PDB file of C-alpha atoms and ligand atoms in Angstrom:
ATOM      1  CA  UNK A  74     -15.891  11.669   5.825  1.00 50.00           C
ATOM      2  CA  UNK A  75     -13.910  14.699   6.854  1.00 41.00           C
ATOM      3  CA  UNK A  76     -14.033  18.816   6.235  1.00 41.00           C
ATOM      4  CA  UNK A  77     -10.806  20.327   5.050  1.00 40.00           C
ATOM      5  CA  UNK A  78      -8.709  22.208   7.948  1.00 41.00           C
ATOM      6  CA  UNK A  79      -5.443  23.770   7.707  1.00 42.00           C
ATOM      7  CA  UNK A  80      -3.394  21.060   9.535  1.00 57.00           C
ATOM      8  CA  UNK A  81      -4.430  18.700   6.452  1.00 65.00           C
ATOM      9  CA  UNK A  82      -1.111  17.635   4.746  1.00 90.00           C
ATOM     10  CA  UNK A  83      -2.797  14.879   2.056  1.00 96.00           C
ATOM     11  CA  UNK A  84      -6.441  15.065   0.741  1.00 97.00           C
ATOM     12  CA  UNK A  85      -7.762  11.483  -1.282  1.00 98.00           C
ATOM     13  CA  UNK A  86     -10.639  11.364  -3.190  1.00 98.00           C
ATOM     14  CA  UNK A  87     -12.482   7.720  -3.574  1.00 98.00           C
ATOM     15  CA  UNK A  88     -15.102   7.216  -6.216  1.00 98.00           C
ATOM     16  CA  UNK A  89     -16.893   3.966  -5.587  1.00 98.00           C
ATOM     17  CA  UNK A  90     -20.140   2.284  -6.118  1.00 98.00           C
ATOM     18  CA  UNK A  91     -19.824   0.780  -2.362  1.00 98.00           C
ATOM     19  CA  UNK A  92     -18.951   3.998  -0.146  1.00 98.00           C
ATOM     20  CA  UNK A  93     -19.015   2.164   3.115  1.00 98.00           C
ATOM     21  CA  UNK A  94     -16.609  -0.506   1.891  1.00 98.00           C
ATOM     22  CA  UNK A  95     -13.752   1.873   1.746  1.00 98.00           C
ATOM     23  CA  UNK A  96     -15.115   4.429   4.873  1.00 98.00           C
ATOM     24  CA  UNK A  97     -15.708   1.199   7.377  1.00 98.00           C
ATOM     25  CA  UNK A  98     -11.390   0.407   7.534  1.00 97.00           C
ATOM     26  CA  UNK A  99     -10.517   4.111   7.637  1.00 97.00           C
ATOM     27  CA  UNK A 100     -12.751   4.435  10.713  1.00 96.00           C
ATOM     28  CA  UNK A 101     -10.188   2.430  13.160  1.00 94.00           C
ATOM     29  CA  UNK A 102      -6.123   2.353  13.562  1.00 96.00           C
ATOM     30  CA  UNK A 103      -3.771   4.522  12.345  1.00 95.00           C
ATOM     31  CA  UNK A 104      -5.605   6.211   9.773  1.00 96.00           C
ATOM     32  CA  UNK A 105      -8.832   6.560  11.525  1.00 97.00           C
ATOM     33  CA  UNK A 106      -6.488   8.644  14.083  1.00 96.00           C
ATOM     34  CA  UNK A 107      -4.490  10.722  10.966  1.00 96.00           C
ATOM     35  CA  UNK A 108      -8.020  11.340   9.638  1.00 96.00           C
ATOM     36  CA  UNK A 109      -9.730  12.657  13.296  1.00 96.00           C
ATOM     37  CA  UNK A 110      -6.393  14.833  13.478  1.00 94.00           C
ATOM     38  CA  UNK A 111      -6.892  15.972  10.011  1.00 94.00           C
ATOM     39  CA  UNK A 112      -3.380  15.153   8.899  1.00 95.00           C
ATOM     40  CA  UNK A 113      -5.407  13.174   6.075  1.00 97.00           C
ATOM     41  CA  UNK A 114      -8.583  14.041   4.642  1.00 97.00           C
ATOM     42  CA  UNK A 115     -10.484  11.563   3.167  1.00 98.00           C
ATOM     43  CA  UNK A 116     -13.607  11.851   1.273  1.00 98.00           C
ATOM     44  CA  UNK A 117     -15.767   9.098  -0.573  1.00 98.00           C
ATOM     45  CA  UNK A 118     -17.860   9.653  -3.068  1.00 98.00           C
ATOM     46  CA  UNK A 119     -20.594   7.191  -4.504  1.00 98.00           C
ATOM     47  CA  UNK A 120     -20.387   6.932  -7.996  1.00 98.00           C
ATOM     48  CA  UNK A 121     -24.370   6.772  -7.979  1.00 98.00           C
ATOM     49  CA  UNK A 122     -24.846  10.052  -6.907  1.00 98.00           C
ATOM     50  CA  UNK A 123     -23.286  11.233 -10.147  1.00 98.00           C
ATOM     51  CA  UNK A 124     -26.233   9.142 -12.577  1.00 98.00           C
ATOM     52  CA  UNK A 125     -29.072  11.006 -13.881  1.00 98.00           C
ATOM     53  CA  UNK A 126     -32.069   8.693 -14.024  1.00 98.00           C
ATOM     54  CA  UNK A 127     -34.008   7.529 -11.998  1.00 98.00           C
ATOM     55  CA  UNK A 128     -32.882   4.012 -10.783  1.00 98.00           C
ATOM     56  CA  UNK A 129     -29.359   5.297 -10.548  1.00 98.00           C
ATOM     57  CA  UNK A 130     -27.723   2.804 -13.068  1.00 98.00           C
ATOM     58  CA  UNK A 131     -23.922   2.599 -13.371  1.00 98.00           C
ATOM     59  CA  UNK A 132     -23.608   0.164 -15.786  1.00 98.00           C
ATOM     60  CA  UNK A 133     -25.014  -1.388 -19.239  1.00 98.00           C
ATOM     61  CA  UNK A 134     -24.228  -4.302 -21.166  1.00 98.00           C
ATOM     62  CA  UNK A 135     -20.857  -4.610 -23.510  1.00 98.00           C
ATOM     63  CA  UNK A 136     -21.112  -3.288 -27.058  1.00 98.00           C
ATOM     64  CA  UNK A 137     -20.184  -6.285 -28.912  1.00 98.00           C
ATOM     65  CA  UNK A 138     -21.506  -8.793 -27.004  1.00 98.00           C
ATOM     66  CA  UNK A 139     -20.096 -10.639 -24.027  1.00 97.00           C
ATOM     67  CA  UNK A 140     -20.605 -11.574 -20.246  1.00 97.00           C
ATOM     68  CA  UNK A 141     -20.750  -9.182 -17.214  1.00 97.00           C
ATOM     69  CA  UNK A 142     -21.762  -5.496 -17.059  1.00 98.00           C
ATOM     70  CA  UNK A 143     -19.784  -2.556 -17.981  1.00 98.00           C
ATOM     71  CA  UNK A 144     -18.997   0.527 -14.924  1.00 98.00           C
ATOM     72  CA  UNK A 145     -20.664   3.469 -17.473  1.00 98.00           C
ATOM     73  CA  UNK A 146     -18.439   6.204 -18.175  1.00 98.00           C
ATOM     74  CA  UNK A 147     -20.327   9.796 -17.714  1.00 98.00           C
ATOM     75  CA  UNK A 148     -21.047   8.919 -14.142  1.00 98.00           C
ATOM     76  CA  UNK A 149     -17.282   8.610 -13.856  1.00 98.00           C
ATOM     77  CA  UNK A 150     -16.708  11.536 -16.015  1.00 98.00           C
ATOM     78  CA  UNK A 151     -19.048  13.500 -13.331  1.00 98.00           C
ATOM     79  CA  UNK A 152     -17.865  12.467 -10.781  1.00 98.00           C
ATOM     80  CA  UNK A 153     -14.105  14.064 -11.509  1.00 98.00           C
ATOM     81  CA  UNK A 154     -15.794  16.801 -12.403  1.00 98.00           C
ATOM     82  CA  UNK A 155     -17.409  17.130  -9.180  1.00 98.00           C
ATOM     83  CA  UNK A 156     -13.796  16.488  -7.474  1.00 98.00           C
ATOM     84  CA  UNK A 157     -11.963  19.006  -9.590  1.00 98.00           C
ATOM     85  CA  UNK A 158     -14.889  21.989  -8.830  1.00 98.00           C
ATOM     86  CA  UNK A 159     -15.053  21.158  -5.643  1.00 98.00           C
ATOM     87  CA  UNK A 160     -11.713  19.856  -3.834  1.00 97.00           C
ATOM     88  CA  UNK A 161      -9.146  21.059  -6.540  1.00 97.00           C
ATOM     89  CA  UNK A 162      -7.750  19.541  -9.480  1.00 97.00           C
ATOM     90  CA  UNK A 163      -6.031  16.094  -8.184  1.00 97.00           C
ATOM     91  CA  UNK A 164      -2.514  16.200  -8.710  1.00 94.00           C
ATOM     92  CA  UNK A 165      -3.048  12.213  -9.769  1.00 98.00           C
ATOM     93  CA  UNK A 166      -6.189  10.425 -10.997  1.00 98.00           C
ATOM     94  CA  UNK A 167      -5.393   6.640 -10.412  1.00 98.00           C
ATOM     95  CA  UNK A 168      -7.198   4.010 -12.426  1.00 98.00           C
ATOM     96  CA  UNK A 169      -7.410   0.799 -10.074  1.00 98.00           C
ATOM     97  CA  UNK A 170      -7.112  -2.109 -12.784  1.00 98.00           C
ATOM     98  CA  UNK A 171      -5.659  -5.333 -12.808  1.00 98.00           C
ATOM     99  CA  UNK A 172      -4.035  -4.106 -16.000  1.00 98.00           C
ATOM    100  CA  UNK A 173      -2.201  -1.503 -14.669  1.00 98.00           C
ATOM    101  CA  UNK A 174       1.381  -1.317 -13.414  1.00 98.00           C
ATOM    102  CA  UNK A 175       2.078  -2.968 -10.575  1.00 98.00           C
ATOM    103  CA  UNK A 176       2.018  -1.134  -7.350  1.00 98.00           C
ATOM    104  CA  UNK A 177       5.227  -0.836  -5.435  1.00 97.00           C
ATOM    105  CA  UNK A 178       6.676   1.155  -2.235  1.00 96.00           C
ATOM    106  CA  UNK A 179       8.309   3.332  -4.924  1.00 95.00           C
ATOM    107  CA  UNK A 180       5.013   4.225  -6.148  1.00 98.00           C
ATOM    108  CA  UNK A 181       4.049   4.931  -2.609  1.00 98.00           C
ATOM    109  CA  UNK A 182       6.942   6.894  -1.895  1.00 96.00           C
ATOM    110  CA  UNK A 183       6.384   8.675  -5.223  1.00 97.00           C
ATOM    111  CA  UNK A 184       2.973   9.166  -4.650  1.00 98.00           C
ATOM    112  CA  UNK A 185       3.363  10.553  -1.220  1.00 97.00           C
ATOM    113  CA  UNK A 186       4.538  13.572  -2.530  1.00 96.00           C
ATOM    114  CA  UNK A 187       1.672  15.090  -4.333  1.00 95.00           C
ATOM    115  CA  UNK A 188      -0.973  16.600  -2.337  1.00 95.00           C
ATOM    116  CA  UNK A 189      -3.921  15.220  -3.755  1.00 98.00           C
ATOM    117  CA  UNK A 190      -5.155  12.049  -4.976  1.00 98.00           C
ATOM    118  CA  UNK A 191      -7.939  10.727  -6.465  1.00 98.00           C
ATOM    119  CA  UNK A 192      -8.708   6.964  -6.604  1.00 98.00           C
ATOM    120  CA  UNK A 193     -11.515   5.159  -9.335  1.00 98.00           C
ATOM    121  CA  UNK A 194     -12.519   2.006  -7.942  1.00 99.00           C
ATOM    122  CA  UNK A 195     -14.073  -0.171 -10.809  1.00 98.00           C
ATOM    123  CA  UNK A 196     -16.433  -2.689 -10.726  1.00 98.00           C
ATOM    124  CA  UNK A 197     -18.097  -5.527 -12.572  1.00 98.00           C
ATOM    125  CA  UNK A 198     -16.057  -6.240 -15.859  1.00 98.00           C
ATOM    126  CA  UNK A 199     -14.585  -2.867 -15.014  1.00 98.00           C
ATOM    127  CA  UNK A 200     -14.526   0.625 -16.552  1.00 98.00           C
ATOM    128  CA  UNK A 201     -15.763   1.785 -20.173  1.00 98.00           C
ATOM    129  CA  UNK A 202     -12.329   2.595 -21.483  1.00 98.00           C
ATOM    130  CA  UNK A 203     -13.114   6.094 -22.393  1.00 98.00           C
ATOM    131  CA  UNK A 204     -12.476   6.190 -18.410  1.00 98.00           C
ATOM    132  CA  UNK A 205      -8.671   5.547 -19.097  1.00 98.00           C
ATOM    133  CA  UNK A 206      -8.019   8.667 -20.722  1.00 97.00           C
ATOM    134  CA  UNK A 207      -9.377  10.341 -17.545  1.00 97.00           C
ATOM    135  CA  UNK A 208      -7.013   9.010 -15.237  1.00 98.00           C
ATOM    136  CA  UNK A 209      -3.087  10.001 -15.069  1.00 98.00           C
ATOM    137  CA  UNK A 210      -2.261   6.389 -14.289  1.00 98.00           C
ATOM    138  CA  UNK A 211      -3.794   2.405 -13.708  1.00 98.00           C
ATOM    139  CA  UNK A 212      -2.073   0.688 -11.241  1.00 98.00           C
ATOM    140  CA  UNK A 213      -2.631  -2.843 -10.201  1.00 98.00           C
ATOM    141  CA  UNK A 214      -2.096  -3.946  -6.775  1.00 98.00           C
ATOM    142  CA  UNK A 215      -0.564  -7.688  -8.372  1.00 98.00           C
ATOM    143  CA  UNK A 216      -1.749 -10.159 -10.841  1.00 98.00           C
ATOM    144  CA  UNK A 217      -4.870 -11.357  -9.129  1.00 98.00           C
ATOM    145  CA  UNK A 218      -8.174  -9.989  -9.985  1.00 98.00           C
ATOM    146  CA  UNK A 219     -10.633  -9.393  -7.422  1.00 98.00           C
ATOM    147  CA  UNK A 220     -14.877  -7.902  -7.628  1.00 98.00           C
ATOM    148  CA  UNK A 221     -13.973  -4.664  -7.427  1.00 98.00           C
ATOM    149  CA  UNK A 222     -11.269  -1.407  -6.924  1.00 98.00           C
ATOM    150  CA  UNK A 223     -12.458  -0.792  -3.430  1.00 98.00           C
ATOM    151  CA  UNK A 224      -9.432  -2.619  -1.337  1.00 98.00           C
ATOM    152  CA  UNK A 225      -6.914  -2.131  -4.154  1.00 98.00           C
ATOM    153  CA  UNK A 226      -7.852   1.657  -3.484  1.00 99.00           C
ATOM    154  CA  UNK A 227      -7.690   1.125   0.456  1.00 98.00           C
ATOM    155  CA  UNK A 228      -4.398  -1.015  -0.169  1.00 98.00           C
ATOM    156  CA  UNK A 229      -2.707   1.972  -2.174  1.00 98.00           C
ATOM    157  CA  UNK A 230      -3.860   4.934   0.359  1.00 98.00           C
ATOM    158  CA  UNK A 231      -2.625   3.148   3.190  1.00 98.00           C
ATOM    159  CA  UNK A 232       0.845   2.670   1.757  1.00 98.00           C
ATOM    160  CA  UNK A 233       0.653   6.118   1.027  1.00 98.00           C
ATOM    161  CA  UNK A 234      -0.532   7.561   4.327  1.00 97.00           C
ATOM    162  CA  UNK A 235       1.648   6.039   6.080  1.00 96.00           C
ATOM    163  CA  UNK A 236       4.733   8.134   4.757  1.00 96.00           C
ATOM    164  CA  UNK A 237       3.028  11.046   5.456  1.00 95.00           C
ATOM    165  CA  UNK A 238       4.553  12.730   8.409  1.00 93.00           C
ATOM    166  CA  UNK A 239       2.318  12.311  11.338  1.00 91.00           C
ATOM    167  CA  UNK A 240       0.310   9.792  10.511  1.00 94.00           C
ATOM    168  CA  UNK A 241       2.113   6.855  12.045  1.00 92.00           C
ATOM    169  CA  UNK A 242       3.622   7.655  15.372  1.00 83.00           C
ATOM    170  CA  UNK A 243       7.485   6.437  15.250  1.00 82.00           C
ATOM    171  CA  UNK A 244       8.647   7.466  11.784  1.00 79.00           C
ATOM    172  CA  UNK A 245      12.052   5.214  12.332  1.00 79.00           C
ATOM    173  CA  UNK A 246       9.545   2.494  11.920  1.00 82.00           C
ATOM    174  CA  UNK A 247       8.742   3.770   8.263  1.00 88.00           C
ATOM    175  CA  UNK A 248      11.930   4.270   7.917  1.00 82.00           C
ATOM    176  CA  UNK A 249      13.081   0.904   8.848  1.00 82.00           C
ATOM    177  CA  UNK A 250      10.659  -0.886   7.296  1.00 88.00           C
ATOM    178  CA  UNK A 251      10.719  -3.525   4.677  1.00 87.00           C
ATOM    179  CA  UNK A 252      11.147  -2.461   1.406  1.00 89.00           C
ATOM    180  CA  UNK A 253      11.999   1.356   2.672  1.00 84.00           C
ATOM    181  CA  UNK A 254      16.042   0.760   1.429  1.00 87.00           C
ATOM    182  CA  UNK A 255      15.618  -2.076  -0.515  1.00 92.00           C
ATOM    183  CA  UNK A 256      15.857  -4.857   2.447  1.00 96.00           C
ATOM    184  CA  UNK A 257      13.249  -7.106   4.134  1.00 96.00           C
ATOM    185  CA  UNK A 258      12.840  -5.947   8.128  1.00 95.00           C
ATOM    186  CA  UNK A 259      14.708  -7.927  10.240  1.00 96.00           C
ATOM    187  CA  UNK A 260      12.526 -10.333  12.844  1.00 96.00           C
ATOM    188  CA  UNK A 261      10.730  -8.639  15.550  1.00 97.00           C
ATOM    189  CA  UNK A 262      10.389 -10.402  18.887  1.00 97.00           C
ATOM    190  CA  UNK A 263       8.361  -9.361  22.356  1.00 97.00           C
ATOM    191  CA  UNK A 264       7.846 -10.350  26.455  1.00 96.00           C
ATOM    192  CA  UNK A 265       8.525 -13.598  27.425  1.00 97.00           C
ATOM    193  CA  UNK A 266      11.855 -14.131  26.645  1.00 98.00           C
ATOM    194  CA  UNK A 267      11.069 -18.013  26.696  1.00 97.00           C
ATOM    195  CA  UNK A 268       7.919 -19.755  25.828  1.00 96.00           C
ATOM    196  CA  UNK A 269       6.922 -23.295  25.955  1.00 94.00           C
ATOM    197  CA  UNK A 270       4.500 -24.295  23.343  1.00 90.00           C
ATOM    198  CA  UNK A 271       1.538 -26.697  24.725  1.00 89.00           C
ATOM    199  CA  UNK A 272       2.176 -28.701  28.011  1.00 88.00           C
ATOM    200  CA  UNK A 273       5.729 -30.491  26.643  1.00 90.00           C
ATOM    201  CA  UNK A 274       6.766 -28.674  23.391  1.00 91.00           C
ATOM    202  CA  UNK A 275       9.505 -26.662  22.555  1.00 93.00           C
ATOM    203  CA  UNK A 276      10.830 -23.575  24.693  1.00 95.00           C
ATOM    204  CA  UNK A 277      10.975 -20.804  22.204  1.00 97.00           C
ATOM    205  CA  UNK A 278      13.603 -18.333  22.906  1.00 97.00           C
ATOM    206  CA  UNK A 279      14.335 -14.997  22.011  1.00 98.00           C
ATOM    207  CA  UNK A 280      17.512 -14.454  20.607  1.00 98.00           C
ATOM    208  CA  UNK A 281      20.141 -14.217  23.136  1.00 98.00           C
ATOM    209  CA  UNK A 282      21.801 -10.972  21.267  1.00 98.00           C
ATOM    210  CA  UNK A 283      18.579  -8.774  22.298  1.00 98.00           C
ATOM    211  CA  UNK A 284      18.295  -9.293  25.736  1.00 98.00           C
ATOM    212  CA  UNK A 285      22.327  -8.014  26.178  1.00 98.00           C
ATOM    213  CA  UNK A 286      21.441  -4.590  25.897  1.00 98.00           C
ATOM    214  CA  UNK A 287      24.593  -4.242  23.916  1.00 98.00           C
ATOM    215  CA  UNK A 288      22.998  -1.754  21.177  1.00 98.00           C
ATOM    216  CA  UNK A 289      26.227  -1.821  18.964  1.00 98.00           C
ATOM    217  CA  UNK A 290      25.664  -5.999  18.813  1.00 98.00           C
ATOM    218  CA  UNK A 291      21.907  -5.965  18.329  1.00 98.00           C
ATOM    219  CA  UNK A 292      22.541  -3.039  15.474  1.00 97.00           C
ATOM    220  CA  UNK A 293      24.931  -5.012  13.943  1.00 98.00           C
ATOM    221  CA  UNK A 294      22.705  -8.597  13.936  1.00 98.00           C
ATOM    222  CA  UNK A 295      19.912  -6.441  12.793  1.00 97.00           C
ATOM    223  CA  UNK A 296      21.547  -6.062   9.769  1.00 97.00           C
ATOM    224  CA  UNK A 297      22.386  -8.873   8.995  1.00 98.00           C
ATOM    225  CA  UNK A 298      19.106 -10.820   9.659  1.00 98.00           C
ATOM    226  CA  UNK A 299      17.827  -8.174   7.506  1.00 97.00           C
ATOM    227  CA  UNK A 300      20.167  -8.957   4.587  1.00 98.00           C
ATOM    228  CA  UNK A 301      20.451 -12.621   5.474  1.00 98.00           C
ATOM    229  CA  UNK A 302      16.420 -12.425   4.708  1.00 97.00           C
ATOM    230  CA  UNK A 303      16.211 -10.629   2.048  1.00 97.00           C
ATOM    231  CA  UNK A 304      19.346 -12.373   0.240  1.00 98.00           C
ATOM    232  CA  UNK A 305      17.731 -16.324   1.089  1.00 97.00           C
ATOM    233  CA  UNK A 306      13.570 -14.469   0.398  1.00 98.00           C
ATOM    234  CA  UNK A 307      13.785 -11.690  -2.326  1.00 97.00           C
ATOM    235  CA  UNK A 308      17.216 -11.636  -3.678  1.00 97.00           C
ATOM    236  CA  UNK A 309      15.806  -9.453  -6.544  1.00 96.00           C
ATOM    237  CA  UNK A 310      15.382  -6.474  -4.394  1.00 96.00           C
ATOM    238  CA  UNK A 311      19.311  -6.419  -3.558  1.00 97.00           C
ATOM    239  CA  UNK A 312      20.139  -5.515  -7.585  1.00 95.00           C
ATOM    240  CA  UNK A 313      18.494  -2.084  -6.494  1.00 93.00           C
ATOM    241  CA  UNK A 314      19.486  -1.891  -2.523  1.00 95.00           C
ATOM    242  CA  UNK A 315      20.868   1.027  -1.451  1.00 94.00           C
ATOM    243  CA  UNK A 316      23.233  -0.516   1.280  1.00 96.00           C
ATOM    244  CA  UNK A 317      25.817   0.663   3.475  1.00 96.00           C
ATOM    245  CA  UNK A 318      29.069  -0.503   3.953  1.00 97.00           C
ATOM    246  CA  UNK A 319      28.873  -2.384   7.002  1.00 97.00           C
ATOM    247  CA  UNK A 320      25.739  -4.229   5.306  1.00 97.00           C
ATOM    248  CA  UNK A 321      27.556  -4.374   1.433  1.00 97.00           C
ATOM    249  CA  UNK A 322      30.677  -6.059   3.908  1.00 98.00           C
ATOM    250  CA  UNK A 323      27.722  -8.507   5.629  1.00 98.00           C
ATOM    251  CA  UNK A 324      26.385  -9.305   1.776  1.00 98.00           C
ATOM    252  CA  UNK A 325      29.500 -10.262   0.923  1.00 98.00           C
ATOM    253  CA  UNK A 326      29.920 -12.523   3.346  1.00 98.00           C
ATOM    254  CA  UNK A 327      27.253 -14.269   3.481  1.00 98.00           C
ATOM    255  CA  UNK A 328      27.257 -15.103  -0.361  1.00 97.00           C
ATOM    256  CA  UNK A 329      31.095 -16.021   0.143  1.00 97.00           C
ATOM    257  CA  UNK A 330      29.691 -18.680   2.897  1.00 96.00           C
ATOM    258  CA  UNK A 331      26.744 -19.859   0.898  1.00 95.00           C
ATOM    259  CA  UNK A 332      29.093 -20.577  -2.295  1.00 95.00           C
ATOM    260  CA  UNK A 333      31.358 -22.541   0.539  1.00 96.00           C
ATOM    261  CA  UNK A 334      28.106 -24.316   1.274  1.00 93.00           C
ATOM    262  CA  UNK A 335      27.094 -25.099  -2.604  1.00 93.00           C
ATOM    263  CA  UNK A 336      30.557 -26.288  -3.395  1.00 94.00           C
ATOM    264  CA  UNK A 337      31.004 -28.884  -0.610  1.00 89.00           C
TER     265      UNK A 337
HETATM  266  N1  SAM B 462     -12.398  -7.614 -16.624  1.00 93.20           N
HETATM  267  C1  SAM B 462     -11.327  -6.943 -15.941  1.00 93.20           C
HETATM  268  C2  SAM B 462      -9.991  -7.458 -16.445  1.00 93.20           C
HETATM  269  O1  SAM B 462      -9.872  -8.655 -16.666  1.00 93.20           O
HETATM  270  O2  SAM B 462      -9.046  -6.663 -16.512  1.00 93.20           O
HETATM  271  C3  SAM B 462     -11.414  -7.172 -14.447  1.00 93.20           C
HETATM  272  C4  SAM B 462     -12.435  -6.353 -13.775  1.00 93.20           C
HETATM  273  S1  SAM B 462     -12.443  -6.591 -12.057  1.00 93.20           S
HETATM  274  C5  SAM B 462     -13.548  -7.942 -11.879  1.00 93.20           C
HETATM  275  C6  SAM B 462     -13.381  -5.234 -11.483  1.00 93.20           C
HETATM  276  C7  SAM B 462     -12.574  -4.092 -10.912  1.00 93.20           C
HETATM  277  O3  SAM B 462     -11.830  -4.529  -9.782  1.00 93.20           O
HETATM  278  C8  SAM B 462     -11.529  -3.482 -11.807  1.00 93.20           C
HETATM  279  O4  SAM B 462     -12.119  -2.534 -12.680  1.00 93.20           O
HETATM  280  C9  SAM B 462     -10.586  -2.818 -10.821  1.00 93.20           C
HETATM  281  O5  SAM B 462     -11.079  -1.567 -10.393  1.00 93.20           O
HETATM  282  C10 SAM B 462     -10.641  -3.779  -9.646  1.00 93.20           C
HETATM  283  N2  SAM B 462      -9.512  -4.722  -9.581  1.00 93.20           N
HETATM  284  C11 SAM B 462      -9.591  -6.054  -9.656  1.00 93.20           C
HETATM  285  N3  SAM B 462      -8.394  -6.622  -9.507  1.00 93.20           N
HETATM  286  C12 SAM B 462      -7.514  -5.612  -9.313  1.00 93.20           C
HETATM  287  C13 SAM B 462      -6.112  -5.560  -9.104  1.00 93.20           C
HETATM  288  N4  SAM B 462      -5.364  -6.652  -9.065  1.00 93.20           N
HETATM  289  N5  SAM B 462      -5.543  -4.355  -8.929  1.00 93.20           N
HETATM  290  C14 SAM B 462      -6.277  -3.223  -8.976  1.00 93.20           C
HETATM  291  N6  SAM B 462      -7.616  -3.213  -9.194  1.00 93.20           N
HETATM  292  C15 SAM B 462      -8.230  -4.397  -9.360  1.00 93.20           C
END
């Protein structure tokens, strides 16, 4: 998909059986730009290529019995051998499974930080599990299971890109997004100010705060949408917040006035 050049700051390696499924999204957006500007380099490689016969088969029936196929494992095996000779030894080897841990912005954070990553997208039942010892880690991108480890692969390398410096154009956005600190993002609104939904409904207005141009105000209700959210929507993620004062002080009191609430 792209050569290495000296601007590259993060290289991913893809093995899949459907190449195009995982090339197509990284043609447009943010990462098709990152990828053009080689700030990422991105390479796919199709699992087939690394089979030996003739009909290029990647997969054979369970031992023991049992529905579904199985993703063989020496074509796997080959294929991180190919990656290691020729793009390096990846710094991570990442297992897409259903069974693995579940994927979170810390991983992404975490995994933002090595240089070079190499995803295994499975396929039918999934791997052989001699693949498992090949990989440094099996992450799962929730507890769902879908065909195959092509868009859990594109879901973690665009969580990952997307800290890399450069890739996304305002990186305050990052910064400030949900999840970053432990908080939900507070709402985002746009032009018009007011909008009337249909010929009689409701006028929808923006809140009054963000059309003052007072920047001290709309910092300050920011906040506390953004901990108002995240306390009524994910109040697990506030256990491991890291807040500031003015937004421990706005905690505070909105639990003090939801307790009010409960105990009238
Ligand atoms: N039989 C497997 C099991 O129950 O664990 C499921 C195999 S799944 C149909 C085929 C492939 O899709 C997996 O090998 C994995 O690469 C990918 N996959 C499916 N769901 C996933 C998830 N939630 N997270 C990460 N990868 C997933």
């Amino acid at each position: 998909m792209s050569g290495f050049s000296r601007t590259v700051s993060m290289t991913f390696d893809i093995v899949t059986i459907f190449p195009r499924v995982i090339e197509q999204p990284l043609e447009a957006g943010v990462l098709g730009r990152a990828i053009e500007r080689g700030v990422l380099d991105v390479k796919v490689h199709d699992l087939r290529r690394f089979t030996t016969d003739r009909h290029h088969v990647v997969d054979d029936v369970p031992y023991g019995g049992g529905p579904g196929m199985v993703l063989k494992p020496e074509p796997m095996f080959r294929a991180v051998d190919f990656v290691e000779a020729e793009r390096g030894r990846p710094l991570t080897v990442i297992l897409t499974s259903p069974q693995g841990r579940r994927f979170t912005q810390a991983d992404a954070r975490r995994l933002a930080a090595c240089q070079h990553i190499a995803l295994l997208c499975g396929r039918y039942e999934g791997f052989d599990e001699r693949v498992r010892g090949r990989a440094t880690e099996e992450l799962s991108i929730g507890d769902y299971v879908l065909t195959g480890g092509e868009l859990p692969a594109l879901v973690i390398l665009e969580a990952v890109a997307r800290l890399i410096p450069g890739v996304v154009g305002d990186e305050q956005s990052v910064a400030e997004d949900s999840f970053s600190r432990g908080l939900l993002d507070f709402p985002q609104y746009t032009r018009p100010a007011e909008l009337t939904v249909g010929e009689s409904g409701p006028t929808l207005r923006v809140p009054e705060v963000l059309l003052s141009g007072h920047h001290a105000e709309i910092r300050r209700w920011r906040k506390r949408e953004a901990v108002s959210r995240t306390l009524t929507r994910r109040p697990d993620l506030l256990a491991t917040a890291s807040l500031d004062e003015e937004e421990k002080e706005i905690l505070r009191a909105l639990q003090d006035d939801r307790m009010a609430e409960w105990q009238k």
